mmCIF file of C-alpha atoms and ligand atoms in Angstrom:
data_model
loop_
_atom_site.group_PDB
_atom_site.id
_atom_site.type_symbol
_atom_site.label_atom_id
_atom_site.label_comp_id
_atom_site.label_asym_id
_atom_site.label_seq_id
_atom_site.Cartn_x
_atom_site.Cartn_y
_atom_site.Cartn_z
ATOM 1 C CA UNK A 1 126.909 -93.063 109.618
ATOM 2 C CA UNK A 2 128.372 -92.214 113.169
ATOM 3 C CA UNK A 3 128.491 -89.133 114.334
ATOM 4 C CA UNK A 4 130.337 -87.367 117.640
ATOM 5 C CA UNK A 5 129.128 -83.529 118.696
ATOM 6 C CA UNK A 6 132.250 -81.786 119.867
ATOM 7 C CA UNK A 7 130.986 -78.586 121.858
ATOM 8 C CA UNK A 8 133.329 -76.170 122.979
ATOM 9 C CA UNK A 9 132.468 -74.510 126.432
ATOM 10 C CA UNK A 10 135.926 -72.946 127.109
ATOM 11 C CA UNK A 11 137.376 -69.171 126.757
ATOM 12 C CA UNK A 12 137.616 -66.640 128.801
ATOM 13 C CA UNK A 13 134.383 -64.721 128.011
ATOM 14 C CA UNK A 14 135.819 -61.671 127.661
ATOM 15 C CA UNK A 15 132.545 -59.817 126.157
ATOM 16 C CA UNK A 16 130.436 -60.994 128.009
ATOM 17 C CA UNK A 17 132.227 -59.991 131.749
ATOM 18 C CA UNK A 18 133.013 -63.828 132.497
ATOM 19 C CA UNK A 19 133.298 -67.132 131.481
ATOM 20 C CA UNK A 20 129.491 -67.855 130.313
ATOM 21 C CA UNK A 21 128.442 -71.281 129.756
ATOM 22 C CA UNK A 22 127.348 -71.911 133.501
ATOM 23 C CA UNK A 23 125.565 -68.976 133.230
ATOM 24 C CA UNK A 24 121.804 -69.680 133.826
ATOM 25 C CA UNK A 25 119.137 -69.427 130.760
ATOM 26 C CA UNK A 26 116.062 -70.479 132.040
ATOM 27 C CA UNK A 27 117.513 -72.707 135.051
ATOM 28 C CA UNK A 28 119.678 -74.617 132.472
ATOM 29 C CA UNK A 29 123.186 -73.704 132.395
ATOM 30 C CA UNK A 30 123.924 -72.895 128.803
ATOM 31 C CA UNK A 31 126.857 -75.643 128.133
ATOM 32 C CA UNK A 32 123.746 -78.432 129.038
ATOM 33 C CA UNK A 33 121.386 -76.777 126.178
ATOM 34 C CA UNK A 34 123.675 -77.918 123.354
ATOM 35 C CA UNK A 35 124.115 -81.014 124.930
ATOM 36 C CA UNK A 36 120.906 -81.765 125.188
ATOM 37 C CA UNK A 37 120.394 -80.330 121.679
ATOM 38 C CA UNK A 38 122.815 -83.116 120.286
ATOM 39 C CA UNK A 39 121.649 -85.865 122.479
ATOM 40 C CA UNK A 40 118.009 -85.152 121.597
ATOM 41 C CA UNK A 41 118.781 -85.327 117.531
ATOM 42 C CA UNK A 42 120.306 -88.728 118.312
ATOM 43 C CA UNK A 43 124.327 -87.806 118.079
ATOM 44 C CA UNK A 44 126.238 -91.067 118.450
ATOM 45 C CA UNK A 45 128.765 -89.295 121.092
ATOM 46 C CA UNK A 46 128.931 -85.987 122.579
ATOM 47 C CA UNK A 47 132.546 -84.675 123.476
ATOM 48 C CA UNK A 48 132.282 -81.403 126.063
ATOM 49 C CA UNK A 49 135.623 -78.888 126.093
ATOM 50 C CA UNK A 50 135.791 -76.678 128.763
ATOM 51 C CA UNK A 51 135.569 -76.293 132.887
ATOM 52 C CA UNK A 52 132.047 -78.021 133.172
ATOM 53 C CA UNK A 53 131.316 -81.258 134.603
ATOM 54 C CA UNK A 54 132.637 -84.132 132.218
ATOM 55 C CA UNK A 55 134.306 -81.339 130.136
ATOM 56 C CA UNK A 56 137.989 -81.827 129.231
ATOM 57 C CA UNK A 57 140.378 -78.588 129.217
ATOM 58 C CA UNK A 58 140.212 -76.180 126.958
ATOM 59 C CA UNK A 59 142.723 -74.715 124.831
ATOM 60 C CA UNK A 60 143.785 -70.559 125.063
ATOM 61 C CA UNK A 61 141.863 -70.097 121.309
ATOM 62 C CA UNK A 62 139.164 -71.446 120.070
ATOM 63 C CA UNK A 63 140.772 -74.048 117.624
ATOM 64 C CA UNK A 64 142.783 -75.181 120.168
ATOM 65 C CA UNK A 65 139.833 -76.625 122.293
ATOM 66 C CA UNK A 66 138.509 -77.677 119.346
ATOM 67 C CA UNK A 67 141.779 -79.838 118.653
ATOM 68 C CA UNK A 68 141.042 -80.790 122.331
ATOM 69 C CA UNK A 69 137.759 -82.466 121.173
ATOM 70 C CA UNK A 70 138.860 -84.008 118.058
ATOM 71 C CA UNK A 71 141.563 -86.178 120.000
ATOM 72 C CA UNK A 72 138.377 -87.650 122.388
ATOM 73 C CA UNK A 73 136.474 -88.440 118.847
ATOM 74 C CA UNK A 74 135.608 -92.118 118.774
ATOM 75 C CA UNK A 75 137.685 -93.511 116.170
ATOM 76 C CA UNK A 76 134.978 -94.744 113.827
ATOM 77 C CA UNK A 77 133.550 -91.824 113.458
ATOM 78 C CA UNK A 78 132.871 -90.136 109.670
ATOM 79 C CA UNK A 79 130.861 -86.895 110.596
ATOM 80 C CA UNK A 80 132.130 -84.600 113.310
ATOM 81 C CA UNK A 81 130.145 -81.817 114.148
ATOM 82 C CA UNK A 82 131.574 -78.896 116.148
ATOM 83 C CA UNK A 83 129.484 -76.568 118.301
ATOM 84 C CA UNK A 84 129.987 -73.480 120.210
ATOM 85 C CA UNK A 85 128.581 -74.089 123.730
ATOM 86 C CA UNK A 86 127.608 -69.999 123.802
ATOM 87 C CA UNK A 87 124.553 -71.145 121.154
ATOM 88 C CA UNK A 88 122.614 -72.384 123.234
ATOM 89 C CA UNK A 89 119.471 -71.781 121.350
ATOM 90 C CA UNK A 90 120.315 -74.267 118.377
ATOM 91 C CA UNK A 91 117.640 -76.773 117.714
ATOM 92 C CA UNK A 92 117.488 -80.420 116.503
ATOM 93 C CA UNK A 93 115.933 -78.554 113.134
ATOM 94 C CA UNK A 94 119.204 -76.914 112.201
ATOM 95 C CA UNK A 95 121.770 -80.000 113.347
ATOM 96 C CA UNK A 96 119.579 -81.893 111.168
ATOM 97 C CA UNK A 97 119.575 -79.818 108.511
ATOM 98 C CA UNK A 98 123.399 -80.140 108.680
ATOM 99 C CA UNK A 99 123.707 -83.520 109.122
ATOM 100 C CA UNK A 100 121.184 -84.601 106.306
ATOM 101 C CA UNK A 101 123.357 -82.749 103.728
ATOM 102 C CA UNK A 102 126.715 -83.863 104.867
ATOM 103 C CA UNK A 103 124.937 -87.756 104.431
ATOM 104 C CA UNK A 104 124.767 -86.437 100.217
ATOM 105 C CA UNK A 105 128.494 -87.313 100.716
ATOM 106 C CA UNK A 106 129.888 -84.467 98.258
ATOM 107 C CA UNK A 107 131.366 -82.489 100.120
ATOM 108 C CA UNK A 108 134.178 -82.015 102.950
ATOM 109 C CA UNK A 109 131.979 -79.265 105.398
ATOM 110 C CA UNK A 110 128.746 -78.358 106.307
ATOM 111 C CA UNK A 111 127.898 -75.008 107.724
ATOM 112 C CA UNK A 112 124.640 -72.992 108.635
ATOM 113 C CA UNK A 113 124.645 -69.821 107.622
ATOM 114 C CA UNK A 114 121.757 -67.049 107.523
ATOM 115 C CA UNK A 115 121.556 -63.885 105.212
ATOM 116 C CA UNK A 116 123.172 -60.356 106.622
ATOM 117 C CA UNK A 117 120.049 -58.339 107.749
ATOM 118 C CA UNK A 118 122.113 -54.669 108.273
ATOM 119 C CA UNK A 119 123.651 -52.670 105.348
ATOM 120 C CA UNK A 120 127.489 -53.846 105.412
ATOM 121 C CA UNK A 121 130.058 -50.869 104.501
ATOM 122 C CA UNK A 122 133.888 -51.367 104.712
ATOM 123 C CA UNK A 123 135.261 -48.694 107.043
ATOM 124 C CA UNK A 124 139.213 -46.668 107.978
ATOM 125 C CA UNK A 125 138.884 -45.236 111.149
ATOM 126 C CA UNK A 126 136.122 -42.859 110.901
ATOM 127 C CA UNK A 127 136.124 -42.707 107.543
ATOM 128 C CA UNK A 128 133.511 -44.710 105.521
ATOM 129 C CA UNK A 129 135.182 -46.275 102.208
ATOM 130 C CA UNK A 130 132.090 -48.265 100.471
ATOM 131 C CA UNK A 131 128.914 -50.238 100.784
ATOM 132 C CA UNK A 132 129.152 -53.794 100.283
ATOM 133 C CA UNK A 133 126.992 -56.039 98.353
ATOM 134 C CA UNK A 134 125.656 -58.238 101.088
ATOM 135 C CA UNK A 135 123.704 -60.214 98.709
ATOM 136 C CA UNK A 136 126.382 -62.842 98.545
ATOM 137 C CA UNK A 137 127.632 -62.617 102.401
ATOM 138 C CA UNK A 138 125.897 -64.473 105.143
ATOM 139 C CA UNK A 139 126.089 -64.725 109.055
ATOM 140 C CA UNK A 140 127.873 -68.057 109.747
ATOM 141 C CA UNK A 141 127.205 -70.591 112.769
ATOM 142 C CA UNK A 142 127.509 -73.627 114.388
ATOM 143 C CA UNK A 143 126.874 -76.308 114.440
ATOM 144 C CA UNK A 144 129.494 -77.174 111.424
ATOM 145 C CA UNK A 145 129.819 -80.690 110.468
ATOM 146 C CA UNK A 146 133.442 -82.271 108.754
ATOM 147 C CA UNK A 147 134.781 -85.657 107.718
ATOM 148 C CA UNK A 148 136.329 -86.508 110.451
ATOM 149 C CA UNK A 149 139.690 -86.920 108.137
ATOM 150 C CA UNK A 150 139.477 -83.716 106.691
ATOM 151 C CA UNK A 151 139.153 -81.532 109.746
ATOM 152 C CA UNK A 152 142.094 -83.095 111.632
ATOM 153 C CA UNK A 153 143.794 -82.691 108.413
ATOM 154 C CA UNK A 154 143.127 -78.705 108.335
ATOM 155 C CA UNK A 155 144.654 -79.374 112.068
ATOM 156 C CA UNK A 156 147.549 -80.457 110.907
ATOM 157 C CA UNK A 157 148.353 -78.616 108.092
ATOM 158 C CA UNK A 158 149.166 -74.866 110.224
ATOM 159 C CA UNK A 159 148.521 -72.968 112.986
ATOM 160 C CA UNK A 160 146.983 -70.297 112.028
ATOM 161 C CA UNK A 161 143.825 -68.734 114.212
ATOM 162 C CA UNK A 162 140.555 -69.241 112.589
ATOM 163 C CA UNK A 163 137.085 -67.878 113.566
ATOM 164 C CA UNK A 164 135.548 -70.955 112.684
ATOM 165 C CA UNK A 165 136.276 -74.510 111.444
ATOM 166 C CA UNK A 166 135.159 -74.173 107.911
ATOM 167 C CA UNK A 167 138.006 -71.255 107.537
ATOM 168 C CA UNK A 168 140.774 -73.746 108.083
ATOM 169 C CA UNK A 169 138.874 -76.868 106.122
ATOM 170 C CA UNK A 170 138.746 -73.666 102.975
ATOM 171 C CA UNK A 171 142.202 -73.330 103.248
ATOM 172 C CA UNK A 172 143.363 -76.626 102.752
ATOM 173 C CA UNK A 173 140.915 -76.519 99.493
ATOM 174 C CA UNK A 174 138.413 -78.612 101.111
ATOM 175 C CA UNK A 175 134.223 -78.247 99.928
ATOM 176 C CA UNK A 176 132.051 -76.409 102.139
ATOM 177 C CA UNK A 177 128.774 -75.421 101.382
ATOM 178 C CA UNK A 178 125.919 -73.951 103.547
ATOM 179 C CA UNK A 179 122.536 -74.750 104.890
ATOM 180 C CA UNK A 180 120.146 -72.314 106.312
ATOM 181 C CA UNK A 181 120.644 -71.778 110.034
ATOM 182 C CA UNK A 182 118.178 -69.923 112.322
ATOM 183 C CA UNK A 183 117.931 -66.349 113.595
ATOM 184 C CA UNK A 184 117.788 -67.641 116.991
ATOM 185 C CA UNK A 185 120.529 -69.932 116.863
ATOM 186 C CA UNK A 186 122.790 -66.721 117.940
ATOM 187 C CA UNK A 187 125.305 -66.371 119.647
ATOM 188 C CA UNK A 188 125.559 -65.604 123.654
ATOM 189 C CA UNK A 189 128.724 -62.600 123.092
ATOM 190 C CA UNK A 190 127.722 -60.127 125.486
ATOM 191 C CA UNK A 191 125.096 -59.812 128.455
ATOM 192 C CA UNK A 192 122.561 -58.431 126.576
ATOM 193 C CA UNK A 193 122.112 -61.797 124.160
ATOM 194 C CA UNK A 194 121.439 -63.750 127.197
ATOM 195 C CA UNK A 195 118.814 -61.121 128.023
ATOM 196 C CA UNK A 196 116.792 -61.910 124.337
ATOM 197 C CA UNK A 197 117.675 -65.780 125.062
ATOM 198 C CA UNK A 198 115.663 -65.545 127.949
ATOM 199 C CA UNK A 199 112.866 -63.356 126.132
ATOM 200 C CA UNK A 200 113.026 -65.922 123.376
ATOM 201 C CA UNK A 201 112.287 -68.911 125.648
ATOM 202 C CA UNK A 202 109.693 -67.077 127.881
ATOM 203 C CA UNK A 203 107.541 -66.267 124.500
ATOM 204 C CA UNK A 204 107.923 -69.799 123.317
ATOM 205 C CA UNK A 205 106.554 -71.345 126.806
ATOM 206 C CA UNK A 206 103.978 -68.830 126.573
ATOM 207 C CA UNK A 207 102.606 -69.903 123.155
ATOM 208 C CA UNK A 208 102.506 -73.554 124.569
HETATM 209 N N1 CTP B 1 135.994 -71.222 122.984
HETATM 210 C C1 CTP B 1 136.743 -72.285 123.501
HETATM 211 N N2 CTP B 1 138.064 -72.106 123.819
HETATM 212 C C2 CTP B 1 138.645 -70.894 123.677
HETATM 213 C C3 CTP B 1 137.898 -69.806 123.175
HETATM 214 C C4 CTP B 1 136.555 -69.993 122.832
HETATM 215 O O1 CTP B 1 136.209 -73.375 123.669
HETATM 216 N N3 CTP B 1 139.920 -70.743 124.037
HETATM 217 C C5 CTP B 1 134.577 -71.431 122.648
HETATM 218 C C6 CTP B 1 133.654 -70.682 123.585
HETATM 219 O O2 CTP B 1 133.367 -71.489 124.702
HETATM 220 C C7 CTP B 1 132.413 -70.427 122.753
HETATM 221 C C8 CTP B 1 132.930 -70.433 121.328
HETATM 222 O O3 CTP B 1 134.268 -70.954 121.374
HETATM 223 O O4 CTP B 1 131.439 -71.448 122.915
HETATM 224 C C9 CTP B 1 132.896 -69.060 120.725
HETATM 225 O O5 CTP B 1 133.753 -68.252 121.505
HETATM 226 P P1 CTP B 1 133.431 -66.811 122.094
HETATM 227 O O6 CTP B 1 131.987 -66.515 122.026
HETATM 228 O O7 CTP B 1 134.402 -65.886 121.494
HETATM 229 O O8 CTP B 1 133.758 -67.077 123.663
HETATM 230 P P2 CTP B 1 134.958 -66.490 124.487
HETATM 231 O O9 CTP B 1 136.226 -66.614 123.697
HETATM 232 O O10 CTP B 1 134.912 -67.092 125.845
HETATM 233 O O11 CTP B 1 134.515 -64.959 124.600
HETATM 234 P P3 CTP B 1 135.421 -63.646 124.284
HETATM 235 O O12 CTP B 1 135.920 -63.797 122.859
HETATM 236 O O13 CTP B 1 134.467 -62.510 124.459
HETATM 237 O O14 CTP B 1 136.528 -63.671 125.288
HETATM 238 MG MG1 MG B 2 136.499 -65.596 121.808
#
């Protein structure tokens, strides 16, 4: 089965002060951790969005960079797996995990996804309305893997924004079901995550 890593490295970076995926973690800029993330768990191709070197330009929101990728996808490809460059931390354990499931060949999507630690409560304004069961929500990330056909599909069929891919796959009635992700496979939103990336990495070398 072939599949292409499309990683998306544009945005603005709003949160975080400045665009962040050149952005040093450990002397690797954090666009080249994915990469080499995709490249080490043997990803046929590895498509880059975004103003790094070999990157293609990105799109003003986040699907539209991703549409960016999809039309560099090797043609023969089945699997594509999309990947936010800001998760730098994501190991060859949790692409794996994602692409031994999508091999089953049941289903349209892929995603890792890792239980809600905090009490979630649904809010007005001040005002706090309820408590919500968090038993059956979970934290969502990338990498998510698609058929290929299906995800351009969900491209095609609106325009709508999405957080993530598997939003737009869901609304065209596609199958997506979850794997576990990892804690550390967060997300770099604001300084302060690159700041426990850092920590992260230090106590790993350490334990070496
Ligand atoms: N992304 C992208 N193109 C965009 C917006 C986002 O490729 N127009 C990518 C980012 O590079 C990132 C991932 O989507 O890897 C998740 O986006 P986010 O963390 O929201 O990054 P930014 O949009 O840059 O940050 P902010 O929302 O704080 O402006
Ligand atoms: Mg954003």
């Amino acid at each position: 089965m072939r599949t292409t890593a499309v990683i998306v490295a544009a945005g603005s970076g709003t949160r975080f002060g400045r665009p962040k995926h050149r952005a040093l973690l450990a002397n690797i800029e954090l666009w080249q951790r994915s990469v080499d993330a995709f490249v080490a768990a043997g990803t046929d191709q590895v498509v880059v969005v975004g103003d790094v070197p070999g990157g293609l330009p990105g799109g003003p929101r986040r699907r539209d960079s991703v549409a960016i990728g999809l039309a560099a996808v090797a043609p023969d490809t089945e699997w594509v797996l999309i990947h936010d460059a800001a998760r730098p931390l994501v190991t060859a354990e949790v692409i794996a995990r994602v692409v031994e499931r999508s091999m089953v060949g049941d289903v349209d999507g892929v995603i890792p996804a890792v239980p809600v630690a905090d009490t979630i409560k649904r809010v007005d304004g001040e005002s706090v309305l309820e408590t919500v069961d968090r038993s059956t929500l979970v934290s969502v990330q990338t990498p998510q893997a698609f058929r290929l056909s299906v995800l351009r599909d969900a491209h095609a069929a609106d325009q709508l924004d999405a957080t993530d891919d598997a939003a737009m796959v869901e609304r065209l009635g596609g199958t997506v079901v979850q794997v576990m992700g990892d804690p550390m496979n967060f997300k770099i939103t604001v300084p302060e995550d690159l700041v426990l990336a850092d920590a992260h990495l230090r106590a790993a070398a350490d334990r070496e």
